[in-house]
Amino acid sequence: MLAAPYHLRGDADAAAYVYGRYGNPTWTHLERALGELEEAEAVTFASGMAALTAVVLPLLGRGDVLVACGDGYPGVREIARERLEPLGIEVRLVPTDTEAVAAAAPGARLLWLETPSNPRLDVVDIAAAAEAAHAAGALLAVDNTVATGLGQRPLDLGADLSMLSGTKSLSGHSDLLLGAVLVRDAVLAEGLRRWRGQTGAVPGPFEAWLAHRSLATLGLRAERQSDTGLALARRLRERGDVSDLRHPGLEDDPSHAVARRQMALWGPLLGFALPSAERAQAFLAACALVSEATSFGGVHATAERRGRWGTDDVPEGFIRFSAGCEDTADLVADVEQALDRVA
Ligand SMILES: Cc1ncc(COP(=O)(O)O)c(C=O)c1O
C-alpha cells in the first residue's frame, strides 16, 4: 500500500497505522509470510545491509566483542572495521569454521555467522555455534541469505537472530532490494522495529509487495536452483578441468557432513576456479545462458569472477556461480561448451 501518512483522527491509537516509517499493511503481510518460514517474528528492512546493521549497531557498545568469520559477505567486515572498531568494539575475525568460532566465543556479546558462507561455501555447525555463544552469554546471529528459511532454519538450531538479504534467493527476480531479521524473542523484535522506525531503514511498499508475490514461487525456485547447482558441481568434478570446486551437496566437500545435517536445500551457489583471471573472464564471456553479475539467487543464472573485488580470500580465477531456474541440462551444457571453448 502506497501511503506516507494514514488517516488518523483524534488521539493516536497505538495499534493503528500512523505513518509510513513505522508501519505499512504490505509489510505486515510480507512479515507474516516470512515469519511462517521459521515460526518467528520477521522485521523487514530496506536492504540486507539495513537488516545487518539493525542487528550489530544497537546490540554492541564500547568494550563489547563481536566474533565474525573471514569468509562471507564483505559488508559485515567493512562495518566492523569502519564503524565498530572506532567505537571501541573489539572485532575477532576468525576462520569460517565451527571450532574457530566456538573458541572465540568466551567474552563475546555477539557471534555473527554466514553459513553457507559466500563465496567459499564453508559451512559452520549452527547448533554447536549456538551452544558456544550461549555458554559465553553471547547471542548468535546467522546470515541465512544463501539458503533462505526454506533451505535452513537457524532459529530451530539455536540461533537468536536469523537475518537475510531478500535481494537474493528470497525474492529471486533480481528486481528489488530488501532485508529481514527473524527472531522468536519479543524484546529483540521490538528493538529491531524501533531501530527501523528511528533510522528510517524501511522497505519500500512496492518492494514489499513484489517480495510477497515472489514468495509463492520460492519453493519451486529454490528446489530447481539447488538441484541444478548440484548437477553442475557433479559434472565439474567429473571433468576435472577446474580447481577449488565447492558445493555443500558434494559428498566429498569438507562442508558436506554438517550441511547434510542442517540444510534441507543446498541453495543456488557453487564455486570453482580456473587457472587465471583472464581464463575466468573468457569463460564468463563464452557462456550464453549466464549473465555476469554480482548478485545471486535469481531466476536467471549469474556468475562472477569474485577476485575482481579484492574483498575475498579466493584465487584470481575463482568464480561464484549461481544456478537459476533454467532447464538443468541446458545450463550444464552451456557451462561445458564455455569451458571447452576456453580450454
Ligand atoms: C550473504 C549476504 N548478506 C548480506 C548482503 C547484503 O544485502 P543487500 O545487498 O540486500 O544489502 C549480501 C549481498 O549484498 C549478501 O550476499
Coordinates of C-alpha atoms and ligand atoms in Angstrom, one line a residue:
M1 CA 0.0 0.0 0.0
L2 CA 1.4 3.3 -1.1
A3 CA 0.9 5.9 1.8
A4 CA 3.2 8.1 3.8
P5 CA 0.7 9.3 6.5
Y6 CA -2.6 7.4 7.1
H7 CA -6.0 9.0 8.1
L8 CA -5.7 9.4 11.8
R9 CA -8.3 11.4 13.7
G10 CA -8.1 12.4 17.3
D11 CA -6.0 10.6 19.9
A12 CA -3.4 8.2 18.4
D13 CA -4.3 4.5 18.6
A14 CA -1.1 2.5 19.2
A15 CA -2.3 -0.4 17.1
A16 CA -3.2 1.7 14.1
Y17 CA -1.1 2.5 11.0
V18 CA 0.1 6.1 11.8
Y19 CA 2.9 6.9 9.4
G20 CA 4.8 5.0 6.7
R21 CA 8.1 4.9 8.6
Y22 CA 6.5 2.9 11.4
G23 CA 4.2 0.5 9.6
N24 CA 2.6 -0.4 6.4
P25 CA -0.1 -3.0 5.7
T26 CA 2.0 -4.5 2.9
W27 CA 5.0 -5.0 5.3
T28 CA 2.6 -6.7 7.7
H29 CA 1.5 -9.3 5.0
L30 CA 5.1 -9.9 4.0
E31 CA 6.3 -10.2 7.6
R32 CA 3.6 -12.7 8.4
A33 CA 4.6 -14.8 5.4
L34 CA 8.3 -14.6 6.2
G35 CA 7.7 -15.4 9.8
E36 CA 6.0 -18.6 8.8
L37 CA 9.2 -19.8 7.2
E38 CA 10.9 -20.0 10.5
E39 CA 8.0 -19.8 13.0
A40 CA 9.3 -16.4 14.1
E41 CA 8.6 -12.7 14.1
A42 CA 10.0 -11.1 10.9
V43 CA 11.1 -7.5 10.7
T44 CA 11.8 -6.3 7.2
F45 CA 14.3 -3.6 6.1
A46 CA 15.3 -1.6 3.1
S47 CA 18.1 -4.0 2.2
G48 CA 20.2 -6.8 3.6
M49 CA 22.7 -4.3 4.9
A50 CA 20.0 -2.3 6.6
A51 CA 19.0 -5.6 8.3
L52 CA 22.6 -6.4 9.2
T53 CA 23.3 -3.0 10.7
A54 CA 20.0 -3.1 12.7
V55 CA 21.4 -6.1 14.5
V56 CA 25.0 -5.2 15.0
L57 CA 24.9 -1.4 15.7
P58 CA 22.3 -1.3 18.5
L59 CA 23.5 -4.5 20.2
L60 CA 27.2 -3.6 20.5
G61 CA 28.8 -0.8 22.5
R62 CA 32.2 0.2 23.8
G63 CA 34.1 -2.8 25.3
D64 CA 31.9 -5.4 23.7
V65 CA 33.3 -8.1 21.5
L66 CA 32.0 -9.2 18.1
V67 CA 33.1 -12.6 16.6
A68 CA 32.8 -12.7 12.8
C69 CA 34.2 -15.0 10.1
G70 CA 36.8 -14.5 7.5
D71 CA 34.6 -15.7 4.6
G72 CA 31.1 -14.2 3.9
Y73 CA 29.7 -11.1 2.5
P74 CA 32.3 -8.4 2.9
G75 CA 29.8 -5.8 4.2
V76 CA 30.0 -7.2 7.7
R77 CA 33.8 -6.9 7.8
E78 CA 33.6 -3.4 6.4
I79 CA 31.1 -2.3 9.1
A80 CA 33.2 -3.9 11.7
R81 CA 36.4 -2.1 10.5
E82 CA 34.9 1.3 9.7
R83 CA 32.1 1.6 12.2
L84 CA 32.5 -0.8 15.2
E85 CA 36.2 -0.7 15.9
P86 CA 36.3 3.1 16.0
L87 CA 33.6 2.9 18.7
G88 CA 35.8 0.7 20.9
I89 CA 34.2 -2.6 20.0
E90 CA 36.7 -5.5 19.7
V91 CA 36.2 -7.5 16.5
R92 CA 37.5 -11.1 16.5
L93 CA 37.8 -12.2 12.9
V94 CA 38.2 -16.0 12.8
P95 CA 38.3 -18.7 10.1
T96 CA 34.9 -19.8 8.8
D97 CA 34.9 -23.0 10.9
T98 CA 32.9 -24.3 13.8
E99 CA 35.8 -24.9 16.2
A100 CA 37.3 -21.4 15.5
V101 CA 34.0 -19.7 16.1
A102 CA 33.4 -21.6 19.3
A103 CA 36.9 -21.0 20.6
A104 CA 36.5 -17.2 20.1
A105 CA 33.1 -17.1 21.9
P106 CA 34.2 -16.5 25.5
G107 CA 33.9 -12.8 26.4
A108 CA 31.8 -12.0 23.2
R109 CA 28.5 -10.3 23.1
L110 CA 27.6 -11.3 19.5
L111 CA 28.7 -14.1 17.2
W112 CA 27.9 -13.4 13.5
L113 CA 27.9 -16.3 11.0
E114 CA 27.1 -16.6 7.4
T115 CA 26.5 -20.3 6.5
P116 CA 27.0 -21.4 3.9
S117 CA 29.4 -18.6 3.5
N118 CA 29.9 -17.0 0.2
P119 CA 31.9 -17.1 -1.9
R120 CA 33.9 -20.0 -0.4
L121 CA 30.8 -22.0 0.7
D122 CA 32.1 -23.1 4.1
V123 CA 29.5 -24.4 6.5
V124 CA 29.5 -23.7 10.2
D125 CA 27.6 -26.0 12.6
I126 CA 24.8 -23.6 13.8
A127 CA 23.8 -25.8 16.8
A128 CA 27.4 -26.0 18.0
A129 CA 28.0 -22.3 17.5
A130 CA 24.7 -21.5 19.4
E131 CA 25.8 -23.7 22.3
A132 CA 29.2 -21.9 22.4
A133 CA 27.5 -18.5 22.2
H134 CA 25.1 -19.2 24.9
A135 CA 27.7 -20.7 27.2
A136 CA 29.6 -17.4 26.8
G137 CA 26.5 -15.3 27.4
A138 CA 26.5 -14.1 23.8
L139 CA 23.9 -14.0 21.1
L140 CA 24.2 -15.9 17.8
A141 CA 23.1 -14.2 14.6
V142 CA 23.1 -16.2 11.3
D143 CA 23.1 -14.6 7.8
N144 CA 20.8 -17.0 6.0
T145 CA 20.8 -15.3 2.7
V146 CA 22.2 -18.2 0.7
A147 CA 19.8 -20.9 1.9
T148 CA 16.7 -18.8 3.0
G149 CA 14.4 -20.1 5.7
L150 CA 13.2 -22.8 3.3
G151 CA 16.6 -24.3 3.0
Q152 CA 17.8 -23.9 6.6
R153 CA 16.1 -22.8 9.9
P154 CA 18.8 -21.2 12.1
L155 CA 16.4 -20.4 14.9
D156 CA 15.4 -24.1 15.2
L157 CA 19.2 -24.8 15.6
G158 CA 19.5 -22.4 18.5
A159 CA 20.4 -19.1 16.8
D160 CA 18.9 -16.0 18.3
L161 CA 18.6 -13.9 15.1
S162 CA 18.3 -15.1 11.5
M163 CA 19.0 -12.4 9.1
L164 CA 18.8 -12.4 5.3
S165 CA 19.2 -10.2 2.3
G166 CA 15.9 -10.6 0.5
T167 CA 17.5 -9.1 -2.6
K168 CA 18.8 -12.6 -3.5
S169 CA 17.1 -16.0 -3.4
L170 CA 14.2 -15.0 -1.3
S171 CA 12.7 -12.6 -3.8
G172 CA 14.6 -14.2 -6.7
H173 CA 13.9 -12.0 -9.6
S174 CA 16.9 -9.6 -9.3
D175 CA 14.5 -6.6 -9.3
L176 CA 14.4 -5.3 -5.7
L177 CA 16.5 -4.6 -2.6
L178 CA 15.1 -6.0 0.8
G179 CA 16.3 -7.3 4.1
A180 CA 14.8 -9.1 7.0
V181 CA 15.6 -10.3 10.5
L182 CA 13.7 -13.1 12.2
V183 CA 13.6 -13.6 15.9
R184 CA 11.5 -15.5 18.4
D185 CA 12.2 -13.1 21.3
A186 CA 9.6 -10.3 21.6
V187 CA 12.1 -7.9 23.1
L188 CA 14.6 -8.4 20.2
A189 CA 11.7 -7.9 17.7
E190 CA 10.6 -4.7 19.4
G191 CA 14.2 -3.4 19.4
L192 CA 14.5 -4.1 15.7
R193 CA 11.2 -2.3 14.9
R194 CA 12.2 0.7 16.9
W195 CA 15.6 0.9 15.2
R196 CA 13.9 0.7 11.8
G197 CA 11.5 3.5 12.7
Q198 CA 14.2 5.7 14.2
T199 CA 16.7 5.2 11.3
G200 CA 14.2 5.1 8.5
A201 CA 15.8 1.9 7.1
V202 CA 12.3 0.9 5.8
P203 CA 11.4 -1.4 2.9
G204 CA 9.6 0.4 0.1
P205 CA 5.9 -0.7 -0.1
F206 CA 6.3 -1.7 -3.7
E207 CA 9.4 -3.8 -3.0
A208 CA 7.5 -5.4 -0.1
W209 CA 4.6 -6.2 -2.5
L210 CA 6.9 -7.7 -5.1
A211 CA 8.7 -9.8 -2.5
H212 CA 5.4 -11.1 -1.1
R213 CA 4.3 -12.1 -4.6
S214 CA 7.6 -13.8 -5.2
L215 CA 7.2 -16.0 -2.1
A216 CA 4.6 -18.1 -4.0
T217 CA 7.4 -19.5 -6.2
L218 CA 10.2 -19.7 -3.6
G219 CA 9.8 -23.4 -3.2
L220 CA 9.8 -24.1 -6.9
R221 CA 12.8 -21.8 -7.5
A222 CA 14.8 -23.0 -4.5
E223 CA 14.4 -26.7 -5.5
R224 CA 15.4 -26.1 -9.1
Q225 CA 18.4 -24.0 -8.2
S226 CA 19.5 -26.4 -5.6
D227 CA 19.2 -29.4 -7.9
T228 CA 20.8 -27.6 -10.9
G229 CA 23.7 -26.3 -8.7
L230 CA 24.5 -29.8 -7.5
A231 CA 24.2 -31.3 -11.0
L232 CA 26.6 -28.7 -12.3
A233 CA 29.0 -29.3 -9.4
R234 CA 28.9 -33.0 -10.1
R235 CA 29.7 -32.5 -13.7
L236 CA 32.5 -30.1 -13.0
R237 CA 34.0 -32.7 -10.6
E238 CA 33.9 -35.3 -13.3
R239 CA 35.5 -33.0 -15.9
G240 CA 38.5 -32.2 -13.7
D241 CA 39.5 -29.0 -15.5
V242 CA 38.5 -26.7 -12.7
S243 CA 40.1 -26.4 -9.3
D244 CA 38.9 -25.3 -5.8
L245 CA 35.4 -26.8 -6.6
R246 CA 33.0 -26.2 -3.7
H247 CA 29.4 -27.2 -3.2
P248 CA 27.9 -28.3 0.1
G249 CA 26.0 -31.1 -1.6
L250 CA 29.1 -32.9 -3.0
E251 CA 29.7 -35.9 -0.8
D252 CA 33.5 -35.2 -0.7
D253 CA 33.1 -31.5 0.1
P254 CA 34.5 -30.6 3.5
S255 CA 31.2 -28.9 4.3
H256 CA 29.0 -31.8 3.4
A257 CA 28.6 -33.6 6.7
V258 CA 27.4 -30.6 8.6
A259 CA 25.4 -29.2 5.6
R260 CA 23.5 -32.5 5.3
R261 CA 22.5 -32.3 9.0
Q262 CA 21.3 -28.7 9.0
M263 CA 20.2 -27.9 5.4
A264 CA 17.0 -29.0 3.6
L265 CA 18.2 -27.5 0.3
W266 CA 21.7 -26.6 -0.9
G267 CA 21.0 -23.2 -2.2
P268 CA 21.9 -21.9 -5.7
L269 CA 25.6 -21.4 -5.3
L270 CA 28.8 -23.3 -6.3
G271 CA 32.3 -22.1 -6.5
F272 CA 35.3 -23.2 -8.7
A273 CA 38.5 -21.7 -10.1
L274 CA 40.0 -21.5 -13.5
P275 CA 43.8 -21.1 -13.7
S276 CA 43.9 -17.3 -14.2
A277 CA 41.8 -14.2 -14.1
E278 CA 41.9 -14.0 -18.0
R279 CA 40.7 -17.6 -18.4
A280 CA 37.9 -17.0 -15.9
Q281 CA 36.8 -13.8 -17.7
A282 CA 36.9 -15.6 -21.1
F283 CA 34.8 -18.4 -19.6
L284 CA 32.2 -16.0 -18.4
A285 CA 32.1 -14.3 -21.8
A286 CA 31.6 -17.7 -23.5
C287 CA 28.5 -18.6 -21.5
A288 CA 25.3 -17.9 -23.4
L289 CA 22.8 -18.5 -20.5
V290 CA 24.8 -17.0 -17.7
S291 CA 24.9 -13.2 -17.0
E292 CA 28.0 -11.7 -15.4
A293 CA 26.6 -10.0 -12.3
T294 CA 27.5 -9.6 -8.6
S295 CA 24.3 -10.9 -7.0
F296 CA 22.9 -14.4 -6.8
G297 CA 19.7 -16.4 -6.3
G298 CA 17.8 -15.0 -9.2
V299 CA 15.7 -17.0 -11.7
H300 CA 18.5 -16.4 -14.3
A301 CA 21.9 -17.9 -13.8
T302 CA 24.6 -15.4 -12.9
A303 CA 28.3 -15.7 -12.2
E304 CA 31.2 -13.5 -11.5
R305 CA 35.0 -13.7 -11.0
R306 CA 34.9 -13.0 -7.3
G307 CA 38.5 -12.0 -7.2
R308 CA 37.7 -8.8 -9.2
W309 CA 36.7 -7.0 -6.0
G310 CA 39.7 -7.8 -3.9
T311 CA 37.5 -8.3 -0.8
D312 CA 37.5 -12.1 -0.6
D313 CA 40.3 -14.5 0.1
V314 CA 40.0 -16.5 -3.2
P315 CA 42.2 -17.3 -6.2
E316 CA 42.2 -14.7 -9.0
G317 CA 40.3 -17.1 -11.3
F318 CA 37.7 -18.1 -8.7
I319 CA 34.1 -18.0 -9.9
R320 CA 31.0 -17.7 -7.8
F321 CA 28.2 -19.3 -9.8
S322 CA 24.5 -19.0 -9.1
A323 CA 22.2 -21.5 -10.8
G324 CA 18.9 -20.1 -12.0
C325 CA 15.7 -21.8 -12.9
E326 CA 16.9 -22.7 -16.4
D327 CA 16.4 -26.3 -17.6
T328 CA 19.2 -28.2 -15.8
A329 CA 20.6 -30.0 -18.8
D330 CA 20.6 -26.7 -20.8
L331 CA 22.6 -24.9 -18.2
V332 CA 25.1 -27.7 -17.6
A333 CA 25.6 -27.9 -21.4
D334 CA 26.2 -24.2 -21.7
V335 CA 28.8 -24.2 -18.9
E336 CA 30.5 -27.2 -20.6
Q337 CA 30.6 -25.6 -24.0
A338 CA 32.1 -22.4 -22.4
L339 CA 34.8 -24.4 -20.6
D340 CA 35.6 -26.3 -23.8
R341 CA 36.0 -23.0 -25.7
V342 CA 38.5 -21.5 -23.2
A343 CA 40.5 -24.8 -22.7
Ligands
LIG1 C1 25.2 -13.0 2.3 C2 24.8 -11.6 2.1 N1 24.4 -10.9 3.2 C3 24.1 -9.6 3.1 C4 24.1 -9.0 1.9 C5 23.7 -7.5 1.8 O1 22.4 -7.5 1.2 P1 21.9 -6.2 0.4 O2 22.7 -6.1 -0.9 O3 20.5 -6.6 0.1 O4 22.0 -5.0 1.2 C6 24.6 -9.6 0.7 C7 24.7 -9.1 -0.6 O5 24.8 -8.0 -1.0 C8 24.9 -11.0 0.9 O6 25.4 -11.7 -0.2

